[in-house]
Amino acid sequence: MDEFNIVASGLGFPEGPIALPDGSLLLVEIRSQCLTRIDAAGRRYQLTALGGGPNGAAVGPDGAIYICNNGGFEFGDVELHGINVPVGPASDYAGGSIQRVDLETGEVRTLYREADGVQLRGPNDLVFDRHGGFWFTDHGKSFHRQRDRVGIFYATADGSEIREVIFPLENPNGIGLSPDGRTLYVAETYTCQLWAFEIAGPGEIVPHANLFGHGGRFLYRPAGFRFFDSLAVEECGNICVATIGEPGISVISPTGDVVEFVPTPDVFTTNICFGGRDMQTAYITLSGIGRVVSMRWPRPGLRLNHAGA
C-alpha cells in the first residue's frame, strides 16, 4: 500500500465518503449503523446513530447530509481474508429509507420510505443536481432464492416529492452526473454494467431504446471476476467506478473507453470521492478490511453540487 495513505481503520464497513472543505471526511458505517467524521488530524468522531444500513451520503442544498439507508445487512466475517462480508438482509429488516441529518443538532429525520406505493427496498447511493433535487439508486435486497427488481428514483430535499423514474435495473449501485449535468451514470453490481441516461430536466430522462426497457444507453462492462459498486466523476467527465472482486477503481471515459484501472488491496473496494484544494485527493473506502485510504489522483475530480468550495 505504498501509494495509499491510511486515513482511518477499524471501521464497520465504511461507505459514502464526503470530503469537506475543512479537510475532514464524513462517511457512513454500514455495519456500525452510524455517520462518522474523521478530522484532518485523523481523529474519529461518531456524529449520530442512523440504524438500519446507512449506505450512501451526500451534502444537500441546505447543508444537511442526506443518507441512503438500505435497511441493514447481516454480516459474516471471513477469517481467511480478514474481511467483513454482507451476507443478506438484517433479521429486523423492514425496508429502506432516505434520511436527513442536521449536522448542527444531530437530528435524524426520515424523508421517504416509498414512492407512489413502491416501497424503498435498499437505497444505495445518491447525487444532487444543480436544482437541489437528487437522484438515487435502489439496490434492492437479495434473499436466499429471490432478488428484488428495482430502479432509480428522483426526490426533492424538503421531503415533498419522490417518484420512480427508471425501471427496471439489476441491482443499481453507483450513481453520478456528468460535469454539464445532462447525463446520469448508473453502475449495476452483479451485471457489472455501466449505463448512461440522457436527462431532459429535473427527474426526467429522454429514453434510449434498448432490450431492457429502462431507457439507458450501454456504456461499458469489464471482463474478469468483477462487480461494480459506487462511483465518482472526474472534472474532465471520466467515470471512476469502485470495483469489487478483482479490486480497484475502473476509470471509464464518457464514450465507454477504458482510461485506466487502479488496483486496490481489498476485494470489497466500494466507493471513491475527491477532495483537497485542487480536487486531486482521492478517498477510497476499503470496506471489507474497514479502512479509508487516500491517494494522489492523476486528474481533478468533479466538485459536486452544493458541496461547498
XYZ file of C-alpha atoms in Angstrom:
309
model
C 0.000 0.000 0.000
C 2.911 2.384 -0.644
C 0.848 4.728 -2.808
C -2.051 4.833 -0.313
C -2.237 6.779 2.931
C -4.388 5.220 5.643
C -6.924 7.828 6.747
C -8.763 5.589 9.227
C -9.005 1.923 10.129
C -11.173 -0.245 12.363
C -14.368 0.995 10.700
C -17.573 -1.033 10.432
C -17.860 -1.408 6.636
C -17.317 2.257 5.639
C -19.161 3.746 2.663
C -20.441 7.056 1.292
C -17.323 9.247 1.794
C -17.725 13.035 1.591
C -14.621 15.251 1.536
C -15.404 18.548 3.298
C -13.715 21.893 2.544
C -12.075 21.999 6.011
C -10.058 18.854 5.229
C -12.230 16.483 7.246
C -14.071 13.476 5.876
C -17.606 12.294 6.514
C -18.632 8.702 5.899
C -21.221 6.180 6.945
C -20.501 2.826 8.561
C -22.999 0.238 7.368
C -22.184 -2.380 9.971
C -21.894 0.151 12.814
C -25.061 1.966 11.614
C -23.699 5.484 12.086
C -22.446 8.694 10.495
C -18.770 9.310 11.254
C -16.460 12.304 10.908
C -12.689 11.996 10.542
C -10.908 15.300 11.055
C -7.788 16.482 9.228
C -5.608 15.043 12.026
C -7.183 11.592 11.655
C -9.302 11.747 14.815
C -12.612 9.914 14.509
C -15.983 11.014 15.890
C -19.333 9.254 15.685
C -21.780 12.044 14.867
C -25.077 10.186 15.101
C -26.610 6.724 15.079
C -28.726 6.006 11.994
C -29.991 2.454 12.449
C -30.591 0.056 9.553
C -27.818 0.192 6.967
C -26.582 3.694 6.052
C -25.057 3.251 2.605
C -24.665 6.439 0.556
C -24.306 10.051 1.704
C -24.295 13.500 0.108
C -24.411 17.165 1.108
C -27.752 18.755 0.261
C -28.553 22.352 -0.751
C -29.342 23.198 2.900
C -26.007 21.894 4.178
C -27.593 18.828 5.758
C -26.374 15.303 4.999
C -28.725 13.045 3.074
C -28.422 9.311 3.600
C -29.496 6.312 1.544
C -30.354 3.692 4.173
C -30.579 0.145 2.804
C -32.414 -1.223 5.865
C -29.479 -3.238 7.147
C -27.406 -6.348 6.475
C -26.306 -9.375 8.384
C -22.519 -9.688 8.215
C -20.219 -12.670 8.112
C -16.513 -12.474 8.882
C -14.208 -14.330 6.511
C -11.236 -15.335 8.636
C -9.103 -16.379 5.670
C -9.028 -12.851 4.265
C -9.855 -10.914 7.447
C -12.790 -9.124 5.848
C -16.397 -8.220 6.642
C -18.942 -9.541 4.153
C -22.648 -8.610 3.929
C -24.480 -11.931 3.673
C -28.152 -10.956 3.468
C -30.827 -8.658 4.904
C -30.746 -7.914 8.622
C -33.006 -10.027 10.811
C -35.063 -6.907 11.636
C -35.120 -5.617 8.036
C -38.354 -3.708 7.305
C -37.465 -1.783 4.152
C -35.158 1.072 3.229
C -35.388 4.844 3.544
C -33.924 8.254 2.784
C -32.737 10.126 5.885
C -31.702 13.731 6.538
C -29.097 14.557 9.186
C -28.749 18.067 10.596
C -25.036 18.398 11.345
C -25.580 21.190 13.874
C -28.187 19.438 16.029
C -27.619 15.780 15.130
C -31.327 15.410 14.368
C -32.130 12.495 12.053
C -35.340 12.737 10.048
C -36.732 10.091 7.719
C -37.887 11.757 4.494
C -39.035 8.830 2.366
C -39.896 5.162 2.709
C -41.881 4.717 -0.503
C -42.767 6.349 -3.807
C -46.367 6.120 -5.021
C -46.860 2.855 -3.167
C -43.493 1.390 -4.219
C -41.557 0.511 -1.063
C -37.918 1.544 -0.956
C -36.068 -1.750 -0.624
C -32.388 -0.894 -0.341
C -31.473 2.714 -1.233
C -27.784 2.706 -2.034
C -26.276 5.894 -3.408
C -27.386 9.418 -4.356
C -26.308 12.536 -6.219
C -27.745 16.060 -6.079
C -28.358 18.063 -9.233
C -27.923 21.819 -9.553
C -31.677 22.310 -8.983
C -31.461 20.916 -5.448
C -33.179 17.593 -6.112
C -31.423 14.245 -6.000
C -31.272 11.022 -7.953
C -30.765 7.790 -6.031
C -30.390 4.108 -6.723
C -32.368 1.373 -5.011
C -30.104 -1.657 -4.968
C -32.832 -3.869 -3.506
C -32.231 -6.885 -1.310
C -31.055 -10.378 -2.188
C -32.722 -13.244 -0.343
C -31.964 -16.961 -0.335
C -33.963 -17.712 -3.501
C -35.077 -14.348 -4.815
C -33.829 -10.844 -5.516
C -35.693 -7.536 -5.678
C -36.433 -5.873 -9.021
C -35.586 -2.232 -8.548
C -34.875 1.116 -10.213
C -33.817 4.764 -9.955
C -35.726 7.481 -8.108
C -35.747 11.273 -8.054
C -36.719 13.232 -4.952
C -36.727 16.731 -3.507
C -34.687 17.611 -0.425
C -37.653 19.004 1.521
C -39.436 15.638 1.629
C -42.350 16.792 -0.525
C -41.907 14.785 -3.748
C -40.459 11.454 -4.830
C -41.009 9.346 -7.925
C -39.539 6.297 -9.603
C -38.096 7.447 -12.930
C -36.143 4.452 -14.292
C -37.248 0.810 -14.093
C -36.183 -1.985 -14.165
C -32.482 -2.299 -13.417
C -30.393 -5.139 -11.979
C -29.141 -4.045 -8.543
C -28.185 -0.452 -9.454
C -25.482 0.859 -7.167
C -23.218 3.810 -8.011
C -24.758 6.974 -9.470
C -23.307 10.255 -10.709
C -23.821 13.213 -13.023
C -21.690 14.421 -15.918
C -19.996 17.819 -15.487
C -22.682 19.539 -17.587
C -25.474 17.816 -15.663
C -27.013 16.366 -18.814
C -26.085 12.698 -18.311
C -26.791 10.394 -15.395
C -24.412 7.463 -14.911
C -25.508 4.302 -13.124
C -23.447 1.195 -12.323
C -25.142 -2.180 -11.844
C -23.404 -4.502 -9.404
C -23.937 -8.099 -10.492
C -24.132 -7.470 -14.251
C -21.111 -5.147 -13.848
C -22.577 -2.796 -16.435
C -22.259 0.977 -16.629
C -25.249 2.821 -18.125
C -25.773 6.416 -19.267
C -29.166 8.159 -19.188
C -29.877 11.415 -21.015
C -31.507 13.932 -18.686
C -34.396 16.028 -20.010
C -34.941 18.007 -16.797
C -35.188 17.544 -13.034
C -36.358 13.968 -12.533
C -36.883 13.354 -16.252
C -34.936 11.374 -18.842
C -35.018 11.028 -22.608
C -35.388 7.240 -23.069
C -32.913 5.447 -25.287
C -34.249 2.309 -26.967
C -32.762 -0.888 -25.570
C -33.713 -4.508 -24.929
C -34.357 -3.911 -21.216
C -36.867 -1.079 -21.438
C -35.249 1.203 -18.862
C -34.140 3.856 -21.352
C -30.400 3.707 -20.736
C -27.507 3.710 -23.177
C -24.976 0.932 -22.530
C -21.526 2.323 -21.852
C -19.157 -0.352 -20.543
C -18.707 -3.775 -18.962
C -15.327 -5.273 -17.982
C -14.100 -8.814 -18.354
C -12.988 -10.940 -15.424
C -14.337 -11.530 -11.932
C -15.509 -8.006 -11.188
C -18.586 -6.321 -9.760
C -19.359 -2.608 -9.782
C -20.131 -0.580 -6.678
C -20.297 3.205 -6.156
C -18.756 5.825 -8.425
C -17.465 9.374 -8.758
C -16.918 11.580 -11.799
C -13.781 13.460 -12.773
C -13.780 17.109 -13.826
C -12.996 16.017 -17.383
C -16.008 13.668 -17.428
C -14.401 10.275 -16.793
C -16.399 7.917 -14.566
C -14.468 6.257 -11.713
C -16.236 3.092 -10.534
C -15.248 1.241 -7.379
C -14.768 -2.385 -8.372
C -15.200 -5.485 -6.205
C -13.691 -8.951 -6.727
C -10.631 -8.066 -8.756
C -10.485 -4.860 -6.744
C -9.696 -1.340 -7.789
C -11.081 1.753 -9.456
C -12.203 1.335 -13.082
C -11.866 4.653 -14.923
C -14.137 4.874 -17.975
C -14.401 7.716 -20.473
C -17.806 9.226 -21.384
C -17.578 7.299 -24.670
C -17.135 3.949 -22.904
C -13.390 3.517 -23.326
C -11.096 2.279 -20.546
C -8.828 5.078 -19.336
C -7.089 3.045 -16.632
C -7.583 0.585 -13.787
C -6.133 1.492 -10.397
C -5.692 -1.660 -8.231
C -6.583 -1.578 -4.538
C -5.789 -4.042 -1.723
C -9.335 -5.011 -0.637
C -11.766 -7.230 -2.553
C -14.586 -5.051 -1.156
C -13.442 -1.709 -2.591
C -16.767 0.110 -2.535
C -16.528 3.855 -3.119
C -14.422 6.853 -4.096
C -14.740 10.596 -3.668
C -12.498 13.569 -4.400
C -11.301 16.426 -2.214
C -8.427 18.763 -1.481
C -7.946 22.275 -2.808
C -7.202 21.011 -6.302
C -9.693 18.095 -6.068
C -6.872 15.615 -6.745
C -7.007 13.753 -3.466
C -8.991 10.538 -3.897
C -10.563 8.958 -0.812
C -11.353 5.263 -1.274
C -13.371 3.034 1.057
C -11.884 -0.417 1.588
C -14.995 -1.724 3.288
C -14.029 -5.359 3.747
C -10.993 -4.516 5.884
C -12.652 -1.469 7.467
C -10.350 1.241 6.152
C -10.454 4.518 4.279
C -7.340 5.394 2.313
C -6.293 8.400 0.273
C -4.024 8.815 -2.704
C -2.935 11.459 -5.158
C -5.178 11.179 -8.228
C -3.782 11.994 -11.691
C -6.753 14.226 -12.651
C -9.073 16.535 -10.676
C -12.390 15.159 -9.508
C -15.639 16.968 -10.212
C -16.752 19.321 -7.453
C -20.252 18.167 -6.503
C -23.289 20.429 -6.447
C -23.867 22.068 -3.015
C -20.685 20.522 -1.582
C -19.031 23.859 -0.778
C -15.875 25.483 -2.046
